[in-house]
Coordinates of C-alpha atoms and ligand atoms in Angstrom, one line a residue:
M241 CA -83.3 -37.4 -3.0
P242 CA -84.9 -40.0 -5.3
E243 CA -86.6 -43.0 -3.8
D244 CA -83.9 -45.4 -5.1
G245 CA -81.4 -43.5 -3.1
R246 CA -79.4 -42.2 -6.1
E247 CA -78.4 -38.6 -6.3
T248 CA -80.1 -36.8 -9.1
D249 CA -77.3 -35.2 -11.0
V250 CA -78.8 -34.9 -14.4
V251 CA -81.9 -32.7 -14.1
R252 CA -83.5 -30.6 -16.8
R253 CA -81.1 -27.8 -17.4
D254 CA -82.9 -24.5 -18.0
R255 CA -80.0 -23.1 -19.9
F256 CA -82.0 -20.4 -21.6
S257 CA -85.0 -19.6 -19.6
G258 CA -83.8 -18.3 -16.2
G259 CA -84.0 -14.6 -17.2
P260 CA -86.5 -11.9 -17.0
A261 CA -88.6 -13.6 -19.7
R262 CA -89.1 -16.8 -17.6
G263 CA -92.7 -16.0 -16.7
F264 CA -93.5 -14.9 -20.2
L265 CA -92.2 -18.2 -21.6
S266 CA -93.9 -20.4 -19.1
S267 CA -97.4 -21.9 -19.8
L268 CA -97.4 -23.9 -16.5
A269 CA -100.4 -22.1 -15.0
A270 CA -102.5 -22.4 -18.1
D271 CA -101.4 -26.0 -18.6
E272 CA -103.3 -27.1 -15.5
R273 CA -106.0 -28.0 -18.0
L274 CA -103.6 -30.5 -19.6
F275 CA -102.3 -32.0 -16.3
E276 CA -104.4 -35.2 -16.5
A277 CA -103.9 -35.4 -20.3
D278 CA -100.1 -35.3 -19.9
L279 CA -100.1 -38.0 -17.3
A280 CA -102.1 -40.3 -19.7
V281 CA -99.9 -39.4 -22.6
D282 CA -96.8 -40.2 -20.4
R283 CA -98.2 -43.5 -19.3
A284 CA -99.2 -44.7 -22.8
H285 CA -95.8 -43.6 -24.1
V286 CA -93.9 -45.5 -21.3
V287 CA -96.0 -48.6 -21.7
M288 CA -95.3 -48.6 -25.5
L289 CA -91.6 -48.0 -24.9
E290 CA -91.5 -51.0 -22.6
E291 CA -93.5 -53.2 -25.0
Q292 CA -91.0 -52.3 -27.7
G293 CA -88.0 -53.1 -25.6
I294 CA -86.9 -49.5 -25.7
V295 CA -87.1 -49.1 -21.9
D296 CA -86.7 -52.0 -19.6
E297 CA -89.4 -53.3 -17.1
G298 CA -87.7 -51.9 -14.0
D299 CA -87.4 -48.4 -15.4
A300 CA -90.9 -48.4 -16.8
A301 CA -92.3 -49.6 -13.5
A302 CA -90.4 -46.9 -11.6
I303 CA -91.6 -44.1 -14.0
L304 CA -95.2 -45.3 -14.0
G305 CA -95.2 -45.4 -10.2
A306 CA -93.8 -41.9 -10.0
L307 CA -96.5 -40.7 -12.4
D308 CA -99.1 -42.0 -10.0
A309 CA -97.4 -40.1 -7.2
V310 CA -97.3 -37.0 -9.3
E311 CA -101.0 -37.3 -10.0
E312 CA -101.7 -37.8 -6.4
A313 CA -99.8 -34.7 -5.4
G314 CA -101.7 -32.7 -8.1
H315 CA -100.8 -29.9 -10.5
G316 CA -100.2 -27.4 -7.7
A317 CA -97.4 -29.5 -6.3
L318 CA -95.4 -29.6 -9.6
P319 CA -91.9 -28.1 -9.5
D320 CA -91.4 -25.0 -11.5
G321 CA -91.0 -25.5 -15.2
E322 CA -91.5 -24.1 -18.6
D323 CA -94.7 -26.0 -19.0
V324 CA -96.6 -29.0 -17.5
H325 CA -94.7 -31.4 -19.7
A326 CA -91.3 -30.3 -18.4
A327 CA -92.5 -30.0 -14.8
I328 CA -94.0 -33.5 -14.7
E329 CA -90.8 -34.9 -16.1
T330 CA -88.8 -33.1 -13.5
A331 CA -91.1 -34.4 -10.8
V332 CA -90.7 -37.9 -12.0
I333 CA -86.9 -37.5 -12.0
E334 CA -87.0 -36.1 -8.5
R335 CA -88.8 -39.2 -7.4
V336 CA -86.9 -42.0 -9.2
G337 CA -83.6 -40.5 -10.2
D338 CA -82.0 -40.3 -13.6
R339 CA -83.8 -43.2 -15.0
G340 CA -86.9 -41.1 -14.9
G341 CA -85.3 -39.2 -17.8
R342 CA -85.9 -42.3 -20.0
M343 CA -89.6 -41.2 -20.2
H344 CA -88.7 -38.7 -22.8
T345 CA -87.1 -41.2 -25.1
A346 CA -88.3 -41.1 -28.7
R347 CA -90.5 -38.1 -28.2
S348 CA -90.5 -34.3 -28.0
R349 CA -92.6 -31.9 -26.2
N350 CA -93.9 -31.0 -29.7
D351 CA -95.7 -34.2 -30.3
E352 CA -96.4 -34.5 -26.6
V353 CA -98.2 -31.2 -26.3
A354 CA -100.2 -31.8 -29.5
A355 CA -101.3 -35.2 -28.1
C356 CA -102.3 -33.6 -24.8
I357 CA -104.4 -30.9 -26.4
R358 CA -106.2 -33.4 -28.6
Y359 CA -106.7 -35.7 -25.7
R360 CA -108.2 -33.0 -23.5
L361 CA -110.2 -31.2 -26.2
R362 CA -112.1 -34.3 -27.3
E363 CA -113.6 -34.5 -23.8
D364 CA -114.6 -30.8 -24.0
L365 CA -116.1 -31.5 -27.5
L366 CA -118.2 -34.3 -26.1
A367 CA -119.3 -32.1 -23.2
A368 CA -120.3 -29.4 -25.7
A369 CA -122.2 -31.9 -27.8
E370 CA -124.0 -33.2 -24.8
A371 CA -125.0 -29.7 -23.7
T372 CA -126.3 -29.2 -27.3
L373 CA -128.2 -32.4 -27.1
E374 CA -129.8 -31.4 -23.9
A375 CA -130.8 -28.1 -25.3
R376 CA -132.4 -29.8 -28.3
E377 CA -134.3 -32.1 -26.0
V378 CA -135.7 -29.1 -24.1
L379 CA -136.6 -27.3 -27.3
A380 CA -138.4 -30.4 -28.5
A381 CA -140.3 -31.0 -25.3
V382 CA -141.5 -27.4 -25.0
A383 CA -142.3 -27.3 -28.7
S384 CA -144.6 -30.3 -28.3
E385 CA -146.3 -28.7 -25.3
H386 CA -146.9 -25.6 -27.4
A387 CA -147.5 -27.2 -30.8
G388 CA -150.8 -25.4 -30.9
T389 CA -149.9 -22.1 -29.3
V390 CA -150.3 -19.5 -32.0
M391 CA -147.8 -16.7 -32.0
P392 CA -146.8 -13.9 -34.3
G393 CA -143.9 -14.6 -36.6
Y394 CA -141.7 -11.7 -37.8
T395 CA -139.5 -10.8 -40.6
H396 CA -137.5 -7.5 -40.3
L397 CA -138.9 -7.6 -36.8
Q398 CA -142.3 -6.6 -38.3
P399 CA -145.4 -8.8 -37.9
A400 CA -145.2 -11.2 -40.8
Q401 CA -147.3 -14.4 -40.6
P402 CA -148.8 -16.3 -37.6
T403 CA -146.9 -19.4 -36.6
T404 CA -146.8 -21.5 -33.4
V405 CA -144.4 -21.5 -30.5
G406 CA -143.8 -25.2 -31.3
H407 CA -142.7 -24.3 -34.9
F408 CA -140.6 -21.4 -33.6
L409 CA -138.7 -23.6 -31.1
L410 CA -138.2 -26.5 -33.4
S411 CA -136.5 -24.1 -35.9
Y412 CA -133.8 -23.7 -33.2
E413 CA -133.7 -27.4 -32.6
S414 CA -133.0 -27.9 -36.3
A415 CA -130.1 -25.4 -36.2
L416 CA -128.7 -26.9 -33.0
A417 CA -128.8 -30.4 -34.7
R418 CA -126.5 -29.0 -37.4
D419 CA -124.3 -27.4 -34.7
A420 CA -124.0 -30.8 -33.0
D421 CA -123.1 -32.4 -36.3
R422 CA -120.2 -29.9 -36.7
L423 CA -119.0 -30.7 -33.2
F424 CA -119.0 -34.4 -34.0
D425 CA -117.2 -33.7 -37.2
A426 CA -114.5 -31.7 -35.4
Y427 CA -114.2 -34.6 -32.9
G428 CA -113.4 -37.0 -35.7
R429 CA -110.4 -35.0 -36.8
T430 CA -109.4 -34.0 -33.3
N431 CA -109.3 -37.6 -32.1
R432 CA -106.1 -38.6 -33.9
S433 CA -102.7 -39.2 -32.3
P434 CA -99.6 -37.1 -33.2
L435 CA -97.4 -39.1 -30.8
G436 CA -94.3 -40.5 -32.2
A437 CA -93.8 -37.6 -34.5
A438 CA -91.1 -36.4 -32.0
A439 CA -90.0 -32.8 -32.7
F440 CA -91.4 -33.1 -36.3
A441 CA -88.9 -35.4 -38.0
G442 CA -89.7 -38.8 -36.5
T443 CA -87.4 -40.9 -34.4
P444 CA -84.8 -43.7 -35.0
F445 CA -86.4 -45.7 -32.1
D446 CA -88.7 -48.5 -33.1
V447 CA -91.8 -46.8 -31.7
D448 CA -95.3 -48.2 -32.3
R449 CA -97.4 -45.2 -33.0
E450 CA -100.6 -47.2 -33.5
R451 CA -100.1 -48.7 -30.1
T452 CA -99.9 -45.3 -28.2
A453 CA -102.9 -44.1 -30.3
E454 CA -104.9 -47.2 -29.2
L455 CA -103.8 -46.8 -25.5
L456 CA -105.1 -43.3 -25.5
G457 CA -108.3 -44.0 -27.3
F458 CA -107.4 -42.1 -30.4
D459 CA -109.0 -43.4 -33.6
G460 CA -105.7 -43.5 -35.5
V461 CA -102.6 -41.4 -36.0
V462 CA -101.8 -38.2 -37.8
E463 CA -99.3 -39.9 -40.0
N464 CA -96.9 -37.3 -41.5
S465 CA -94.7 -36.4 -38.5
M466 CA -94.1 -32.8 -39.6
D467 CA -97.9 -32.4 -40.0
A468 CA -98.5 -34.2 -36.7
A469 CA -96.3 -31.7 -34.7
S470 CA -97.6 -28.6 -36.5
A471 CA -101.3 -29.2 -37.1
R472 CA -103.7 -27.1 -35.2
D473 CA -106.5 -27.0 -37.7
F474 CA -108.5 -29.2 -35.3
L475 CA -108.5 -26.2 -33.0
V476 CA -109.8 -23.9 -35.8
E477 CA -112.4 -26.4 -36.7
T478 CA -113.5 -26.9 -33.1
T479 CA -113.7 -23.2 -32.4
A480 CA -115.5 -22.5 -35.7
A481 CA -118.1 -25.2 -34.7
V482 CA -118.4 -23.6 -31.3
A483 CA -118.7 -20.1 -32.8
A484 CA -121.5 -21.4 -35.1
L485 CA -123.2 -22.9 -32.1
A486 CA -122.9 -19.7 -30.2
T487 CA -124.3 -17.8 -33.2
T488 CA -127.4 -20.0 -33.1
L489 CA -127.8 -19.5 -29.4
S490 CA -127.4 -15.8 -29.8
G491 CA -130.4 -15.7 -32.1
L492 CA -132.5 -17.8 -29.7
A493 CA -131.4 -15.5 -26.9
E494 CA -132.3 -12.4 -28.9
D495 CA -135.7 -13.7 -29.8
L496 CA -136.4 -14.5 -26.1
V497 CA -135.3 -11.0 -25.1
G498 CA -137.6 -9.5 -27.7
L499 CA -140.6 -11.7 -26.9
A500 CA -140.1 -11.1 -23.1
S501 CA -139.9 -7.3 -23.8
R502 CA -143.4 -7.6 -25.4
G503 CA -144.7 -9.7 -22.5
Y504 CA -145.2 -12.8 -24.6
V505 CA -142.9 -15.0 -22.6
E506 CA -141.6 -14.7 -19.1
L507 CA -138.4 -16.2 -17.9
S508 CA -138.4 -17.9 -14.6
D509 CA -136.8 -16.0 -11.7
D510 CA -133.8 -18.3 -11.9
Y511 CA -133.0 -16.9 -15.3
A512 CA -133.8 -13.3 -14.8
S513 CA -132.4 -10.4 -12.8
T514 CA -133.9 -7.3 -11.1
S515 CA -132.8 -3.7 -11.3
S516 CA -131.0 -2.1 -8.4
I517 CA -133.1 1.0 -8.8
M518 CA -136.3 0.2 -10.7
P519 CA -138.3 -2.0 -8.4
Q520 CA -140.7 -3.3 -11.1
K521 CA -138.0 -4.7 -13.4
K522 CA -137.4 -8.3 -14.4
N523 CA -134.6 -8.4 -16.9
P524 CA -133.6 -11.3 -19.2
D525 CA -129.9 -10.9 -18.3
T526 CA -129.1 -14.6 -18.8
M527 CA -130.2 -14.4 -22.4
E528 CA -128.2 -11.3 -22.9
L529 CA -125.1 -13.1 -21.6
V530 CA -125.8 -16.1 -23.9
R531 CA -126.1 -13.6 -26.8
A532 CA -122.8 -12.1 -25.8
S533 CA -121.0 -15.5 -25.6
A534 CA -121.0 -15.5 -29.4
G535 CA -118.5 -12.7 -29.0
D536 CA -116.2 -14.8 -27.0
A537 CA -116.3 -17.6 -29.5
S538 CA -115.7 -15.5 -32.5
A539 CA -112.9 -13.6 -30.7
G540 CA -111.3 -17.0 -30.0
L541 CA -111.6 -18.1 -33.6
N542 CA -110.1 -14.8 -34.8
A543 CA -107.2 -15.1 -32.3
L544 CA -106.5 -18.7 -33.5
L545 CA -106.6 -17.9 -37.2
T546 CA -104.4 -14.9 -36.6
I547 CA -101.8 -16.8 -34.5
L548 CA -101.7 -19.7 -37.0
K549 CA -101.7 -17.7 -40.2
G550 CA -98.4 -17.8 -41.9
L551 CA -96.6 -20.0 -39.3
P552 CA -93.8 -21.9 -41.0
R553 CA -93.3 -25.6 -40.5
A554 CA -92.8 -27.2 -38.0
Y555 CA -93.1 -26.2 -34.4
N556 CA -93.1 -22.6 -33.4
R557 CA -93.7 -21.3 -29.9
D558 CA -96.6 -19.2 -31.1
L559 CA -98.5 -22.5 -30.8
Q560 CA -98.4 -22.2 -27.1
R561 CA -100.8 -19.3 -27.3
A562 CA -103.2 -21.0 -29.7
H563 CA -105.1 -23.7 -27.8
P564 CA -106.2 -21.6 -24.8
H565 CA -108.4 -19.7 -27.2
A566 CA -110.2 -22.9 -28.2
F567 CA -110.6 -24.0 -24.5
D568 CA -111.9 -20.6 -23.5
A569 CA -114.4 -20.5 -26.4
I570 CA -115.7 -24.0 -25.8
D571 CA -116.1 -23.4 -22.0
A572 CA -118.0 -20.1 -22.5
V573 CA -120.3 -21.6 -25.2
T574 CA -121.0 -24.9 -23.4
E575 CA -122.1 -23.0 -20.3
A576 CA -124.2 -20.7 -22.4
T577 CA -125.8 -23.7 -24.1
T578 CA -126.8 -25.1 -20.7
V579 CA -128.1 -21.8 -19.5
A580 CA -130.2 -21.2 -22.7
A581 CA -131.7 -24.7 -22.3
G582 CA -132.6 -24.0 -18.7
A583 CA -134.2 -20.8 -19.6
V584 CA -136.3 -22.3 -22.3
A585 CA -137.3 -25.3 -20.1
T586 CA -138.6 -23.0 -17.4
A587 CA -140.1 -20.1 -19.4
D588 CA -143.8 -19.3 -19.3
W589 CA -145.5 -18.5 -22.6
D590 CA -148.6 -16.2 -22.5
A591 CA -150.8 -18.1 -25.0
E592 CA -153.5 -15.5 -24.8
A593 CA -151.3 -12.5 -25.5
L594 CA -149.5 -14.4 -28.2
A595 CA -152.8 -15.3 -29.9
A596 CA -154.0 -11.7 -29.8
A597 CA -150.7 -10.5 -31.2
A598 CA -150.7 -13.2 -33.9
G599 CA -153.2 -11.3 -36.0
E600 CA -151.8 -7.9 -35.4
G601 CA -150.4 -5.9 -38.3
F602 CA -152.6 -7.9 -40.8
A603 CA -150.3 -10.8 -40.4
T604 CA -152.8 -13.0 -42.2
A605 CA -152.5 -11.0 -45.4
T606 CA -150.3 -13.6 -47.2
G607 CA -152.9 -16.3 -46.4
V608 CA -155.7 -14.2 -48.1
A609 CA -153.6 -13.7 -51.2
D610 CA -152.8 -17.4 -51.2
L611 CA -156.5 -18.2 -51.0
L612 CA -157.2 -16.0 -54.0
A613 CA -154.3 -17.6 -55.9
M614 CA -155.6 -21.1 -55.0
R615 CA -158.9 -20.1 -56.7
G616 CA -157.2 -19.2 -59.9
V617 CA -156.2 -15.5 -59.5
P618 CA -152.5 -15.1 -60.5
F619 CA -150.6 -14.7 -57.3
R620 CA -149.2 -11.3 -58.2
T621 CA -152.7 -10.0 -58.9
A622 CA -154.0 -11.5 -55.6
H623 CA -151.1 -9.8 -53.8
E624 CA -152.2 -6.5 -55.3
V625 CA -155.8 -6.9 -54.2
V626 CA -154.7 -7.6 -50.6
A627 CA -152.1 -4.8 -50.7
V628 CA -154.7 -2.3 -51.7
A629 CA -156.9 -3.4 -48.8
A630 CA -153.9 -3.2 -46.4
E631 CA -153.1 0.3 -47.5
R632 CA -156.6 1.4 -46.9
A633 CA -156.4 -0.2 -43.5
G634 CA -153.6 2.0 -42.5
G635 CA -150.6 0.3 -43.9
G636 CA -148.4 2.1 -46.4
T637 CA -146.0 1.6 -49.2
D638 CA -144.5 5.0 -48.8
G639 CA -142.6 4.2 -45.6
T640 CA -144.7 6.4 -43.4
A641 CA -146.8 3.5 -41.9
T642 CA -145.5 0.0 -41.5
R643 CA -148.4 -1.6 -39.8
C644 CA -152.1 -1.8 -40.5
D645 CA -155.2 -3.4 -39.0
S646 CA -156.7 -6.4 -40.6
P647 CA -159.3 -5.3 -43.2
D648 CA -162.7 -7.0 -43.0
Y649 CA -164.4 -8.8 -45.8
E650 CA -166.0 -5.6 -47.1
A651 CA -162.7 -3.8 -47.4
L652 CA -161.2 -6.8 -49.2
D653 CA -164.2 -6.9 -51.5
A654 CA -163.8 -3.2 -52.3
A655 CA -160.2 -3.8 -53.1
A656 CA -161.1 -6.7 -55.4
R657 CA -163.6 -4.6 -57.3
E658 CA -160.9 -2.0 -57.8
V659 CA -158.1 -4.3 -58.9
L660 CA -160.0 -7.1 -60.5
G661 CA -163.0 -5.2 -61.7
E662 CA -165.3 -7.7 -60.1
P663 CA -166.5 -8.6 -56.6
L664 CA -164.5 -10.9 -54.4
D665 CA -167.2 -13.6 -54.2
V666 CA -166.8 -14.3 -57.9
H667 CA -163.6 -16.1 -56.8
V668 CA -163.9 -17.1 -53.1
D669 CA -166.6 -17.7 -50.5
R670 CA -166.9 -15.2 -47.8
A671 CA -166.5 -17.9 -45.1
D672 CA -163.2 -19.0 -46.7
V673 CA -161.9 -15.4 -46.6
E674 CA -162.9 -15.0 -43.0
A675 CA -161.2 -18.2 -42.1
A676 CA -158.0 -17.0 -43.9
L677 CA -158.1 -13.9 -41.7
D678 CA -158.1 -16.0 -38.6
P679 CA -154.6 -16.6 -37.2
E680 CA -155.2 -20.1 -36.0
A681 CA -156.9 -21.2 -39.3
S682 CA -154.0 -19.5 -41.1
V683 CA -151.5 -21.6 -39.3
A684 CA -153.5 -24.8 -39.8
S685 CA -153.6 -24.2 -43.5
R686 CA -149.9 -24.1 -43.9
D687 CA -149.3 -27.8 -43.8
S688 CA -146.5 -28.2 -46.3
L689 CA -143.4 -30.1 -45.3
G690 CA -141.7 -28.2 -42.4
G691 CA -144.6 -25.8 -42.0
P692 CA -146.4 -24.8 -38.7
A693 CA -149.7 -26.7 -39.2
P694 CA -150.3 -29.3 -36.5
D695 CA -149.9 -32.2 -38.9
A696 CA -146.7 -30.9 -40.4
L697 CA -145.3 -30.2 -36.9
D698 CA -146.2 -33.7 -35.8
G699 CA -144.2 -35.2 -38.6
A700 CA -141.3 -33.0 -37.8
M701 CA -141.4 -34.0 -34.1
G702 CA -141.0 -37.6 -35.0
R703 CA -137.9 -36.9 -37.1
V704 CA -136.5 -34.7 -34.3
E705 CA -136.9 -37.6 -31.9
E706 CA -135.1 -39.9 -34.3
G707 CA -132.3 -37.4 -34.7
L708 CA -131.9 -37.0 -31.0
E709 CA -131.7 -40.7 -30.5
A710 CA -129.1 -41.1 -33.2
D711 CA -127.0 -38.3 -31.6
E712 CA -127.3 -39.8 -28.1
E713 CA -125.8 -42.9 -29.6
R714 CA -123.0 -41.0 -31.3
L715 CA -122.2 -39.4 -28.0
Q716 CA -122.4 -42.6 -26.0
T717 CA -120.2 -44.6 -28.5
R718 CA -117.5 -42.0 -28.2
R719 CA -117.7 -41.7 -24.4
D720 CA -117.6 -45.5 -24.1
A721 CA -114.5 -45.8 -26.4
L722 CA -112.7 -43.2 -24.3
E723 CA -113.7 -44.9 -21.0
T724 CA -112.6 -48.3 -22.3
A725 CA -109.2 -47.0 -23.4
A726 CA -108.7 -45.3 -20.1
Y727 CA -109.6 -48.5 -18.3
R728 CA -107.2 -50.6 -20.4
L729 CA -104.4 -48.1 -20.0
R730 CA -104.9 -48.2 -16.2
E731 CA -104.7 -52.0 -16.4
E732 CA -101.4 -51.8 -18.3
V733 CA -100.0 -49.5 -15.7
D734 CA -101.3 -51.6 -12.8
R735 CA -99.7 -54.7 -14.3
R736 CA -96.3 -52.9 -14.1
V737 CA -96.3 -50.9 -10.9
Ligands
LIG7 N1 -95.5 -25.5 -23.9 C1 -95.3 -25.7 -25.3 C2 -96.7 -25.5 -26.0 O1 -97.6 -25.4 -25.4 C3 -94.8 -27.0 -25.7 C4 -93.4 -27.1 -25.6 C5 -92.6 -27.1 -26.8 N2 -91.6 -26.2 -26.7 C6 -90.6 -26.0 -27.4 N3 -89.8 -25.1 -27.2 N4 -90.4 -26.8 -28.5 O2 -96.7 -25.4 -27.2

């Protein structure tokens, strides 16, 4: 019995969905994520309908009051329904009688669900951006702590050139900055209101689409009503951004797994696991799970693209199975981002082992060749001198040996005599060669923009800080806008109930 005492004789008639496919058709359980969003969308729509004179004050007040009661009772108390939108409407009608049915004037579930998904996803996008920002802050902080910690750098997983832990970590900060940028980009196109599109073909009612957009904190409308009801590219874009972020994280995770395997870094106990049989083990399981979350994200992206590909205009029920993939992906990757940040923040770098390893495999070879080239020897010839010394020191070009020890000055001199036909000191001082063979000096010499030398890293650190501040502001501005809109909508509701 409705509160106003009238019998409810017009309820949603489930003419076609009472059969064995009922559960298959229903998205009610998955829609729990959209419960709050649907209430907000309902409220904004009803406020607008009243302002436009489409629904009178009494009916608007009754519906808005019922929506508060529905919210209070929670998603779990909703009556059965095909989806959260239908169930909330039924719950409103149960409370206030037939006039509750006016809530669905001048709209369709098609524009309604699209509005709900966008409304909810923008919050998730900001949470993902925030997690990314926190990870960047951690990377920057640990990088500055280890600006001078020399470590081996690899290409093809072979010792390549010495670098620093700071330079290595900032490389991931840079990548995450672009990932954050993509999330903010996706936010811009997600935060548009499709409301008022109705089923896809607009409505004869004098709706104010800009007003509902404003009430819900959207930055504008998706204008074409057929596009508004159909468009899900914001899901593709969001999930692609999330997949790119997960791909960055998977690289970081893989690097940490590898470095931990060689004893160069140790994860804190909070981010490691033991073995059930091997008592000595400390495994980097969290990083492996972070690495795997890229699979969730790309699976979600694939599912979305496959569901959306070839869908005709305008609304098709396939769409019901689309957005959960975006939500699942963003959940998995946001969590992975936070875990990766926590692991980096608490990891222990073994500076001594890293320094010792930095020179292994003749990783300073390029620096010696660079030095010769700086003294006038053509780089290719300098490369050959050093390559000959490397081969003699146990390296190979025939694939049988991939690593060698660093040759000493005498060995390099012998190679110079062979390749150049003259001793090495015709071109370079012995002291300079010996400095070039030292990993720390090698790092310090590479001070070009973006390089690992302390000066270059210092400059980079300043720009990282600026970028972080700018992104904090981007995040806060958007959060504030949403909060203000929610507050104002609540005021509009309170003025009526
Ligand atoms: N639950 C649907 C979805 O998530 C929205 C309802 C639109 N249904 C319809 N038959 N037009 O997409």
